[in-house]
Tab-separated table of C-alpha atoms in Angstrom:
chain	number	residue	atom	x	y	z
A	1	MET	CA	25.003	-7.163	2.742
A	2	VAL	CA	24.260	-9.479	-0.168
A	3	ALA	CA	26.833	-11.775	-1.764
A	4	ALA	CA	26.782	-14.590	-4.315
A	5	ASP	CA	29.009	-16.747	-6.502
A	6	SER	CA	28.659	-16.987	-10.285
A	7	ARG	CA	28.797	-20.625	-11.306
A	8	ALA	CA	26.060	-22.428	-13.244
A	9	SER	CA	26.303	-26.197	-13.649
A	10	MET	CA	24.412	-28.826	-15.595
A	11	GLY	CA	25.113	-31.982	-13.649
A	12	GLY	CA	28.894	-32.342	-13.644
A	13	TYR	CA	29.395	-29.830	-16.471
A	14	ILE	CA	30.131	-26.246	-15.562
A	15	SER	CA	28.055	-24.331	-18.066
A	16	SER	CA	29.127	-20.864	-16.967
A	17	GLN	CA	31.493	-19.196	-14.513
A	18	SER	CA	30.049	-15.744	-15.007
A	19	VAL	CA	26.379	-15.806	-14.119
A	20	LYS	CA	24.870	-12.705	-12.486
A	21	LYS	CA	23.220	-14.237	-9.466
A	22	ILE	CA	22.399	-10.965	-7.763
A	23	ILE	CA	19.501	-9.486	-9.640
A	24	GLU	CA	18.811	-5.774	-9.434
A	25	ILE	CA	15.045	-5.535	-9.057
A	26	ASN	CA	15.150	-1.760	-8.684
A	27	PRO	CA	17.656	0.785	-7.297
A	28	TYR	CA	16.861	-0.093	-3.693
A	29	MET	CA	16.038	-3.816	-3.878
A	30	LEU	CA	18.097	-6.866	-4.746
A	31	GLY	CA	17.187	-10.488	-5.317
A	32	THR	CA	19.493	-13.500	-5.260
A	33	MET	CA	19.338	-16.500	-7.570
A	34	ALA	CA	19.488	-20.108	-6.462
A	35	GLY	CA	17.862	-23.135	-8.022
A	36	GLY	CA	16.747	-22.855	-11.624
A	37	ALA	CA	18.456	-19.922	-13.359
A	38	ALA	CA	15.644	-19.316	-15.848
A	39	ASP	CA	12.936	-19.424	-13.202
A	40	CYS	CA	14.808	-17.017	-10.933
A	41	GLN	CA	15.639	-14.569	-13.704
A	42	PHE	CA	12.153	-14.532	-15.169
A	43	TRP	CA	10.242	-14.182	-11.921
A	44	HIS	CA	12.603	-11.538	-10.554
A	45	ARG	CA	12.102	-9.461	-13.679
A	46	ASN	CA	8.375	-9.999	-13.323
A	47	LEU	CA	8.617	-8.846	-9.706
A	48	GLY	CA	10.491	-5.738	-10.872
A	49	ILE	CA	7.623	-4.932	-13.226
A	50	LYS	CA	5.057	-5.393	-10.452
A	51	CYS	CA	7.070	-3.171	-8.082
A	52	ARG	CA	7.238	-0.409	-10.689
A	53	LEU	CA	3.499	-0.634	-11.371
A	54	HIS	CA	2.873	-0.366	-7.639
A	55	GLU	CA	5.006	2.784	-7.508
A	56	LEU	CA	3.142	4.340	-10.412
A	57	ALA	CA	-0.291	3.500	-9.046
A	58	ASN	CA	0.363	4.404	-5.419
A	59	LYS	CA	2.942	7.191	-5.785
A	60	ARG	CA	5.216	5.522	-3.249
A	61	ARG	CA	7.756	2.738	-3.320
A	62	ILE	CA	6.650	-0.756	-2.440
A	63	SER	CA	7.933	-2.125	0.857
A	64	VAL	CA	10.311	-5.096	0.989
A	65	THR	CA	7.536	-6.924	2.846
A	66	GLY	CA	5.120	-6.233	0.021
A	67	ALA	CA	7.537	-7.138	-2.755
A	68	SER	CA	8.550	-10.422	-1.134
A	69	LYS	CA	4.883	-11.252	-0.534
A	70	LEU	CA	4.020	-10.604	-4.187
A	71	LEU	CA	6.762	-13.021	-5.264
A	72	ALA	CA	5.812	-15.618	-2.661
A	73	ASN	CA	2.169	-15.532	-3.733
A	74	ILE	CA	3.093	-16.083	-7.388
A	75	LEU	CA	5.422	-18.958	-6.540
A	76	TYR	CA	2.769	-20.505	-4.319
A	77	SER	CA	0.277	-20.466	-7.161
A	78	TYR	CA	2.761	-22.495	-9.251
A	79	ARG	CA	3.422	-24.927	-6.440
A	80	GLY	CA	3.911	-28.491	-7.583
A	81	MET	CA	4.493	-27.492	-11.219
A	82	GLY	CA	8.230	-27.793	-11.090
A	83	LEU	CA	9.499	-24.268	-10.511
A	84	SER	CA	12.810	-24.212	-8.696
A	85	VAL	CA	13.496	-20.924	-6.982
A	86	GLY	CA	15.357	-20.232	-3.750
A	87	THR	CA	15.754	-16.513	-3.431
A	88	MET	CA	16.370	-13.763	-0.950
A	89	ILE	CA	14.779	-10.354	-1.368
A	90	ALA	CA	16.865	-7.665	0.275
A	91	GLY	CA	16.054	-3.974	0.267
A	92	TRP	CA	15.614	-0.752	2.158
A	93	ASP	CA	12.206	0.854	2.701
A	94	GLU	CA	10.434	3.251	5.084
A	95	LYS	CA	10.745	0.762	7.919
A	96	GLY	CA	14.497	0.355	7.376
A	97	PRO	CA	16.394	-2.666	6.027
A	98	GLY	CA	14.408	-5.755	5.102
A	99	LEU	CA	15.493	-9.304	4.272
A	100	TYR	CA	13.171	-12.120	3.258
A	101	TYR	CA	13.790	-15.669	2.058
A	102	VAL	CA	11.279	-16.870	-0.555
A	103	ASP	CA	11.200	-20.272	-2.266
A	104	SER	CA	9.272	-22.188	-4.876
A	105	GLU	CA	7.518	-24.296	-2.240
A	106	GLY	CA	5.714	-21.077	-1.359
A	107	GLY	CA	7.677	-20.488	1.822
A	108	ARG	CA	8.517	-16.964	2.960
A	109	LEU	CA	10.609	-16.109	5.998
A	110	LYS	CA	11.745	-12.818	7.473
A	111	GLY	CA	15.244	-12.873	8.936
A	112	THR	CA	18.530	-11.151	9.642
A	113	LYS	CA	20.822	-13.643	7.935
A	114	PHE	CA	20.269	-16.323	5.344
A	115	SER	CA	22.350	-18.585	3.147
A	116	VAL	CA	20.736	-20.286	0.171
A	117	GLY	CA	21.875	-22.815	-2.420
A	118	SER	CA	23.967	-25.953	-2.716
A	119	GLY	CA	26.936	-24.356	-0.985
A	120	SER	CA	24.791	-22.839	1.760
A	121	PRO	CA	25.815	-25.132	4.647
A	122	TYR	CA	29.457	-24.179	4.140
A	123	ALA	CA	28.586	-20.514	3.927
A	124	TYR	CA	26.423	-20.737	7.074
A	125	GLY	CA	29.350	-22.114	9.025
A	126	VAL	CA	31.515	-19.114	8.269
A	127	LEU	CA	28.626	-16.634	8.466
A	128	ASP	CA	27.310	-17.805	11.829
A	129	SER	CA	30.702	-17.923	13.502
A	130	GLY	CA	31.791	-14.493	12.295
A	131	TYR	CA	28.549	-12.515	12.636
A	132	HIS	CA	27.628	-9.905	15.216
A	133	TYR	CA	24.919	-7.250	14.945
A	134	ASP	CA	27.157	-4.197	15.155
A	135	MET	CA	29.694	-4.942	12.449
A	136	THR	CA	31.015	-2.164	10.246
A	137	ILE	CA	30.224	-2.213	6.549
A	138	ASP	CA	33.763	-3.337	5.672
A	139	GLU	CA	33.703	-6.126	8.270
A	140	ALA	CA	30.348	-7.310	6.999
A	141	ALA	CA	31.529	-7.207	3.387
A	142	GLU	CA	34.578	-9.273	4.237
A	143	LEU	CA	32.477	-11.786	6.158
A	144	ALA	CA	30.110	-12.124	3.195
A	145	ARG	CA	33.048	-12.532	0.813
A	146	ARG	CA	34.637	-15.196	2.984
A	147	SER	CA	31.358	-17.079	3.328
A	148	ILE	CA	30.991	-17.280	-0.439
A	149	TYR	CA	34.633	-18.228	-0.861
A	150	HIS	CA	34.370	-21.092	1.601
A	151	ALA	CA	31.239	-22.374	-0.105
A	152	THR	CA	33.001	-22.366	-3.460
A	153	PHE	CA	35.987	-24.145	-1.935
A	154	ARG	CA	34.035	-27.146	-0.732
A	155	ASP	CA	31.003	-27.256	-3.060
A	156	GLY	CA	31.569	-28.309	-6.655
A	157	ALA	CA	28.505	-26.492	-7.898
A	158	SER	CA	29.723	-23.135	-6.592
A	159	GLY	CA	32.568	-21.071	-7.997
A	160	GLY	CA	33.526	-18.286	-10.330
A	161	VAL	CA	33.364	-14.760	-8.962
A	162	ALA	CA	32.261	-13.729	-5.470
A	163	SER	CA	30.202	-10.520	-5.808
A	164	VAL	CA	29.366	-8.458	-2.754
A	165	TYR	CA	26.668	-5.779	-2.687
A	166	HIS	CA	25.718	-3.354	0.084
A	167	VAL	CA	22.119	-2.200	0.585
A	168	GLY	CA	21.706	1.098	2.385
A	169	PRO	CA	19.174	3.898	2.856
A	170	THR	CA	19.996	5.376	-0.550
A	171	GLY	CA	19.867	2.041	-2.368
A	172	TRP	CA	22.323	-0.702	-3.263
A	173	THR	CA	25.938	-0.427	-4.451
A	174	LYS	CA	28.263	-3.135	-5.686
A	175	LEU	CA	31.268	-3.315	-3.389
A	176	SER	CA	33.435	-5.977	-5.030
A	177	GLY	CA	33.650	-8.874	-7.427
A	178	ASP	CA	36.620	-11.158	-6.845
A	179	ASP	CA	37.573	-14.372	-8.560
A	180	VAL	CA	37.460	-17.072	-5.879
A	181	GLY	CA	40.660	-18.666	-7.154
A	182	GLU	CA	42.515	-15.409	-6.493
A	183	LEU	CA	40.741	-15.064	-3.133
A	184	HIS	CA	42.053	-18.486	-2.175
A	185	TYR	CA	45.649	-17.445	-2.643
A	186	SER	CA	45.124	-14.145	-0.898
A	187	TYR	CA	43.688	-15.924	2.142
A	188	TYR	CA	46.119	-18.868	2.002
A	189	PRO	CA	49.296	-17.734	0.291
A	190	VAL	CA	51.696	-20.510	-0.805
A	191	GLU	CA	55.040	-20.554	1.061
A	192	PRO	CA	57.884	-20.610	-1.476
A	193	ALA	CA	59.381	-24.143	-1.041
A	194	ILE	CA	63.140	-24.444	-0.462
A	195	VAL	CA	64.444	-26.221	-3.534
A	196	GLU	CA	67.785	-28.081	-3.284
A	197	GLN	CA	70.483	-26.773	-5.578
A	198	GLU	CA	70.301	-28.742	-8.751
A	199	MET	CA	73.516	-30.254	-10.016
A	200	THR	CA	74.535	-28.974	-13.393
A	201	GLU	CA	75.732	-31.471	-15.909
A	202	ALA	CA	79.461	-31.682	-16.248
A	203	VAL	CA	80.545	-30.457	-19.596
A	204	VAL	CA	82.003	-33.242	-21.627
A	205	ALA	CA	85.370	-32.150	-22.831
B	1	MET	CA	-29.734	-18.188	-17.413
B	2	ALA	CA	-28.330	-16.571	-20.538
B	3	ARG	CA	-25.756	-13.853	-19.909
B	4	TYR	CA	-26.862	-10.325	-20.603
B	5	ASP	CA	-24.325	-8.692	-22.885
B	6	ARG	CA	-26.219	-5.745	-24.308
B	7	ALA	CA	-24.758	-2.514	-23.001
B	8	ILE	CA	-27.216	-0.326	-21.159
B	9	THR	CA	-24.974	2.687	-20.607
B	10	VAL	CA	-24.297	3.979	-24.103
B	11	PHE	CA	-23.357	7.387	-25.478
B	12	SER	CA	-25.990	9.814	-26.690
B	13	PRO	CA	-25.353	11.699	-29.952
B	14	ASP	CA	-24.097	14.738	-28.027
B	15	GLY	CA	-21.657	12.792	-25.870
B	16	HIS	CA	-23.686	12.215	-22.694
B	17	LEU	CA	-23.984	8.994	-20.767
B	18	PHE	CA	-27.580	9.407	-19.715
B	19	GLN	CA	-27.592	6.461	-17.331
B	20	VAL	CA	-24.738	8.037	-15.387
B	21	GLU	CA	-26.518	11.387	-15.327
B	22	TYR	CA	-29.722	9.743	-14.141
B	23	ALA	CA	-27.687	8.014	-11.424
B	24	LEU	CA	-26.435	11.453	-10.354
B	25	GLU	CA	-30.114	12.505	-10.120
B	26	ALA	CA	-30.698	9.599	-7.769
B	27	VAL	CA	-27.800	10.854	-5.670
B	28	ARG	CA	-29.282	14.346	-5.628
B	29	LYS	CA	-32.439	12.909	-4.146
B	30	GLY	CA	-30.558	11.011	-1.446
B	31	ASN	CA	-29.832	12.089	2.132
B	32	ALA	CA	-27.533	15.028	2.654
B	33	ALA	CA	-24.031	14.009	3.621
B	34	VAL	CA	-21.073	16.191	4.506
B	35	GLY	CA	-17.403	15.561	5.178
B	36	VAL	CA	-14.869	18.003	6.671
B	37	ARG	CA	-11.136	17.457	7.011
B	38	GLY	CA	-9.246	18.958	9.930
B	39	THR	CA	-5.588	18.743	10.889
B	40	ASP	CA	-6.099	15.815	13.244
B	41	THR	CA	-9.755	14.948	12.823
B	42	ILE	CA	-12.063	14.174	9.925
B	43	VAL	CA	-15.810	14.424	10.434
B	44	LEU	CA	-18.605	12.775	8.489
B	45	GLY	CA	-22.184	13.890	8.970
B	46	VAL	CA	-25.329	12.473	7.417
B	47	GLU	CA	-28.932	13.626	7.497
B	48	LYS	CA	-31.177	11.159	9.248
B	49	LYS	CA	-34.804	11.116	8.331
B	50	SER	CA	-36.930	11.395	11.454
B	51	THR	CA	-36.994	7.846	12.735
B	52	VAL	CA	-40.066	5.851	11.964
B	53	LYS	CA	-41.434	4.818	15.342
B	54	LEU	CA	-41.161	1.046	15.078
B	55	GLN	CA	-37.761	0.986	13.316
B	56	ASP	CA	-34.674	-0.039	15.257
B	57	SER	CA	-32.451	2.926	14.492
B	58	ARG	CA	-29.266	0.988	15.225
B	59	SER	CA	-29.789	-1.159	12.157
B	60	VAL	CA	-29.637	1.819	9.798
B	61	ARG	CA	-26.100	3.049	10.337
B	62	LYS	CA	-25.346	5.488	7.552
B	63	ILE	CA	-21.659	5.979	8.328
B	64	VAL	CA	-19.750	2.707	8.161
B	65	SER	CA	-16.144	1.668	8.637
B	66	LEU	CA	-14.306	-0.120	5.853
B	67	ASP	CA	-11.296	-0.921	8.020
B	68	ASP	CA	-9.884	0.255	11.356
B	69	HIS	CA	-8.671	3.490	9.827
B	70	ILE	CA	-11.130	4.153	6.970
B	71	ALA	CA	-14.787	5.231	7.110
B	72	LEU	CA	-17.387	5.869	4.437
B	73	ALA	CA	-20.628	7.826	4.177
B	74	CYS	CA	-22.796	7.948	1.084
B	75	ALA	CA	-25.793	9.538	-0.550
B	76	GLY	CA	-28.096	7.736	-2.950
B	77	LEU	CA	-29.408	4.190	-3.282
B	78	LYS	CA	-28.698	2.510	0.029
B	79	ALA	CA	-28.986	-1.010	-1.390
B	80	ASP	CA	-26.284	-0.242	-3.951
B	81	ALA	CA	-24.228	1.170	-1.086
B	82	ARG	CA	-24.370	-2.100	0.808
B	83	VAL	CA	-22.965	-4.026	-2.157
B	84	LEU	CA	-20.197	-1.498	-2.788
B	85	ILE	CA	-19.251	-1.369	0.877
B	86	ASN	CA	-18.980	-5.149	1.103
B	87	ARG	CA	-16.685	-5.274	-1.924
B	88	ALA	CA	-14.564	-2.456	-0.486
B	89	ARG	CA	-14.265	-4.216	2.874
B	90	ILE	CA	-13.092	-7.402	1.162
B	91	GLU	CA	-10.540	-5.403	-0.827
B	92	CYS	CA	-9.217	-3.791	2.369
B	93	GLN	CA	-8.543	-7.217	3.840
B	94	SER	CA	-7.229	-8.642	0.596
B	95	HIS	CA	-4.703	-5.812	0.385
B	96	ARG	CA	-3.588	-6.534	3.959
B	97	LEU	CA	-3.085	-10.155	2.970
B	98	THR	CA	-1.153	-9.616	-0.261
B	99	VAL	CA	1.180	-6.828	0.825
B	100	GLU	CA	0.973	-7.138	4.633
B	101	ASP	CA	0.002	-3.492	4.949
B	102	PRO	CA	-3.299	-1.615	5.487
B	103	VAL	CA	-4.754	0.227	2.490
B	104	THR	CA	-4.233	3.925	2.039
B	105	VAL	CA	-7.344	6.095	1.694
B	106	GLU	CA	-6.392	6.894	-1.893
B	107	TYR	CA	-6.044	3.218	-2.773
B	108	ILE	CA	-9.442	2.167	-1.530
B	109	THR	CA	-11.059	5.254	-3.073
B	110	ARG	CA	-9.436	4.357	-6.394
B	111	TYR	CA	-10.776	0.836	-6.009
B	112	ILE	CA	-14.343	1.942	-5.270
B	113	ALA	CA	-14.277	4.492	-8.082
B	114	GLY	CA	-12.886	1.828	-10.416
B	115	LEU	CA	-15.748	-0.447	-9.473
B	116	GLN	CA	-18.289	2.312	-10.112
B	117	GLN	CA	-16.704	2.969	-13.509
B	118	LYS	CA	-16.752	-0.705	-14.427
B	119	TYR	CA	-20.511	-0.722	-14.068
B	120	THR	CA	-20.784	2.110	-16.602
B	121	GLN	CA	-18.965	0.048	-19.193
B	122	SER	CA	-20.293	-3.484	-18.766
B	123	GLY	CA	-23.082	-5.446	-20.380
B	124	GLY	CA	-26.394	-5.909	-18.697
B	125	VAL	CA	-25.759	-3.740	-15.632
B	126	ARG	CA	-26.641	-0.226	-14.542
B	127	PRO	CA	-24.360	2.212	-12.700
B	128	PHE	CA	-24.330	2.354	-8.899
B	129	GLY	CA	-26.658	5.132	-7.788
B	130	LEU	CA	-24.526	6.634	-5.094
B	131	SER	CA	-21.736	9.064	-4.342
B	132	THR	CA	-19.447	8.253	-1.461
B	133	LEU	CA	-17.383	10.311	0.962
B	134	ILE	CA	-14.379	8.328	2.129
B	135	VAL	CA	-12.244	9.472	5.045
B	136	GLY	CA	-9.243	8.120	6.837
B	137	PHE	CA	-5.670	8.575	7.957
B	138	ASP	CA	-2.741	7.327	5.909
B	139	PRO	CA	-1.340	4.347	7.860
B	140	TYR	CA	2.303	5.465	7.427
B	141	THR	CA	2.330	9.237	7.258
B	142	GLY	CA	-0.715	9.866	9.469
B	143	VAL	CA	-2.009	12.493	7.034
B	144	PRO	CA	-5.823	12.832	7.079
B	145	SER	CA	-7.686	12.609	3.758
B	146	LEU	CA	-11.209	13.077	2.478
B	147	TYR	CA	-12.158	11.734	-0.936
B	148	GLN	CA	-15.382	11.742	-2.927
B	149	THR	CA	-16.485	9.318	-5.657
B	150	ASP	CA	-19.535	9.522	-7.905
B	151	PRO	CA	-21.521	7.190	-10.196
B	152	SER	CA	-19.327	7.991	-13.191
B	153	GLY	CA	-16.317	6.601	-11.373
B	154	THR	CA	-14.372	9.830	-10.953
B	155	PHE	CA	-12.800	10.635	-7.617
B	156	SER	CA	-10.873	13.474	-6.061
B	157	ALA	CA	-9.587	14.660	-2.719
B	158	TRP	CA	-11.304	17.473	-0.835
B	159	LYS	CA	-10.786	19.671	2.196
B	160	ALA	CA	-14.539	19.592	2.742
B	161	ASN	CA	-17.394	18.449	0.564
B	162	ALA	CA	-21.080	17.615	0.580
B	163	THR	CA	-23.255	15.316	-1.477
B	164	GLY	CA	-26.895	14.321	-1.640
B	165	ARG	CA	-29.855	16.606	-1.105
B	166	ASN	CA	-29.093	20.357	-1.134
B	167	SER	CA	-25.412	19.621	-1.503
B	168	ASN	CA	-24.918	22.864	-3.429
B	169	SER	CA	-26.052	25.012	-0.495
B	170	MET	CA	-23.886	23.014	1.896
B	171	ARG	CA	-20.887	23.317	-0.386
B	172	GLU	CA	-21.433	27.072	-0.718
B	173	PHE	CA	-21.550	27.350	3.059
B	174	LEU	CA	-18.353	25.324	3.374
B	175	GLU	CA	-16.596	27.404	0.737
B	176	LYS	CA	-17.460	30.556	2.642
B	177	ASN	CA	-16.653	29.256	6.102
B	178	TYR	CA	-13.911	26.675	5.693
B	179	LYS	CA	-10.663	27.147	7.527
B	180	GLU	CA	-8.076	24.703	8.889
B	181	THR	CA	-9.516	23.399	12.126
B	182	SER	CA	-8.829	20.610	14.578
B	183	GLY	CA	-10.752	18.535	17.082
B	184	GLN	CA	-14.029	20.009	18.268
B	185	GLU	CA	-13.897	22.918	15.795
B	186	THR	CA	-13.943	20.482	12.867
B	187	ILE	CA	-16.979	18.710	14.294
B	188	LYS	CA	-18.752	22.030	14.740
B	189	LEU	CA	-18.010	23.094	11.179
B	190	ALA	CA	-19.447	19.861	9.806
B	191	ILE	CA	-22.587	20.098	11.897
B	192	ARG	CA	-23.047	23.762	11.001
B	193	ALA	CA	-22.922	22.848	7.318
B	194	LEU	CA	-25.507	20.115	7.810
B	195	LEU	CA	-27.776	22.393	9.813
B	196	GLU	CA	-28.003	24.702	6.805
B	197	VAL	CA	-30.209	22.160	5.096
B	198	VAL	CA	-31.449	19.861	7.828
B	199	GLU	CA	-33.957	20.404	10.604
B	200	SER	CA	-32.146	21.275	13.764
B	201	GLY	CA	-31.769	18.584	16.415
B	202	GLY	CA	-29.638	15.605	17.371
B	203	LYS	CA	-32.186	13.101	16.175
B	204	ASN	CA	-31.973	14.340	12.576
B	205	ILE	CA	-28.226	14.100	12.199
B	206	GLU	CA	-25.797	11.227	12.423
B	207	VAL	CA	-22.173	12.279	13.023
B	208	ALA	CA	-19.009	10.214	13.175
B	209	VAL	CA	-15.520	11.443	13.973
B	210	MET	CA	-12.366	9.782	12.629
B	211	THR	CA	-9.145	10.313	14.530
B	212	LYS	CA	-5.860	8.417	14.518
B	213	GLU	CA	-7.357	6.204	17.221
B	214	GLY	CA	-10.290	5.197	15.045
B	215	LEU	CA	-13.894	5.963	14.240
B	216	ARG	CA	-16.292	7.218	16.897
B	217	GLN	CA	-20.019	7.644	16.334
B	218	LEU	CA	-21.359	10.572	18.324
B	219	GLU	CA	-24.275	9.945	20.678
B	220	GLU	CA	-27.506	11.872	20.137
B	221	ALA	CA	-26.959	13.732	23.399
B	222	GLU	CA	-23.474	14.823	22.304
B	223	ILE	CA	-24.828	16.079	18.991
B	224	ASP	CA	-27.635	17.951	20.763
B	225	ALA	CA	-25.072	19.645	22.993
B	226	ILE	CA	-22.987	20.777	20.027
B	227	VAL	CA	-26.090	21.934	18.158
B	228	ALA	CA	-27.064	23.984	21.214
B	229	GLU	CA	-23.565	25.541	21.255
B	230	ILE	CA	-23.882	26.412	17.578
B	231	GLU	CA	-27.330	27.971	18.062
B	232	ALA	CA	-25.997	30.020	20.987
B	233	GLU	CA	-23.062	31.236	18.860
B	234	LYS	CA	-25.432	32.128	16.042
B	235	ALA	CA	-27.708	34.046	18.390
B	236	ALA	CA	-24.720	35.900	19.870
B	237	ALA	CA	-23.532	36.820	16.368
B	238	GLU	CA	-27.006	38.080	15.471
B	239	ALA	CA	-27.164	40.150	18.635
B	240	ALA	CA	-23.694	41.605	17.975
B	241	LYS	CA	-24.836	42.631	14.497
B	242	LYS	CA	-27.968	44.355	15.829
B	243	ALA	CA	-26.227	46.060	18.760
B	244	PRO	CA	-24.068	48.597	16.843
B	245	ALA	CA	-27.091	49.416	14.653
B	246	SER	CA	-29.188	50.260	17.722
B	247	LYS	CA	-26.401	52.503	19.084
B	248	GLN	CA	-26.714	54.751	16.058
B	249	THR	CA	-30.419	55.549	16.631
């Protein structure tokens, strides 16, 4: 399950509320964007090209392990030159589901759950407390949605729309995209306050 | 030292690359080598010149492994082979490092063939004078493969093939007698093909067997035993042919 918000900020200025932070590398692999938007977008597209070339040359899809390693090696070679990329590569290959965290320091980690970005601590809190291995797809989607929502609630640099994608054996599908403001009121509806009867003005005869 | 940039391999007026064709001649003069693919076994066999008395035979291994699951045999210039094999071994490890997966047989064959082709289109170098037979099992699907490359840089997959001296006779034999085999039958087929052109005996043949578990070089004694079996089968077949004829008289 992969989920992300859609806010881009330049310091205190919100430059966009509708950024696509989940990048579709190919029909069975997704990448997430955190850090520098341009760096993430460019290098994910570049990774998509490399994955396609691998398919053409080797007549089989590249594994998630291989794809994440290709990206990590590129980012490592630019280490220290100011790239800012914190991404997760999620996909499904012959060995099953695969999830890797890759960053511009050159780090690459395999894992079962990750949260990346400025709002990540808040998302981790919700994610860690609600996670168990045998969740259904709907439960997992809701957990992912809530994690993003809570991050946007507390972190000023996160907001916009919470998108949730599911990655399965036949590839990825987008499950939902909800505005976090609307999510807030659906999770915490406002009780209608009891207003005292207002006195009407007496008509002057 | 100044770089050499004059091309040596150039086209002739009628479209031949003579250097490549001469390299193929060098291959034709090299030791006979045969490869046979079975359902669960792939066998490589190479002709061994009768060992010079003082030479340590273990230092002249003709069938080498490129990785745990890939082996290579070649015919032609052995010094060129050493260089090509070293580059291929490095590429096998490099691939493991960059994509965390072992190479497929097709990938490494494509790499070796690409290297051979590069040397037909570069300045100051001559083509590699060898053809290789590359065998192995696909690390994911477990399917066995046998590939051949040649000095021009072309490659293709084969069920069974031969290269080097008298390769045409060996290939004819294989075409006539090939059938899907497994295990010991595959080994026998490979040795029978080699025996068509090589003096009989374990000390004139080097055989290696590739299974899913890995590469195994056969001992001289083992080869002698199989050769004896083959000779016995041949003799029995001869006798069976003569027997009905004698009944008629």
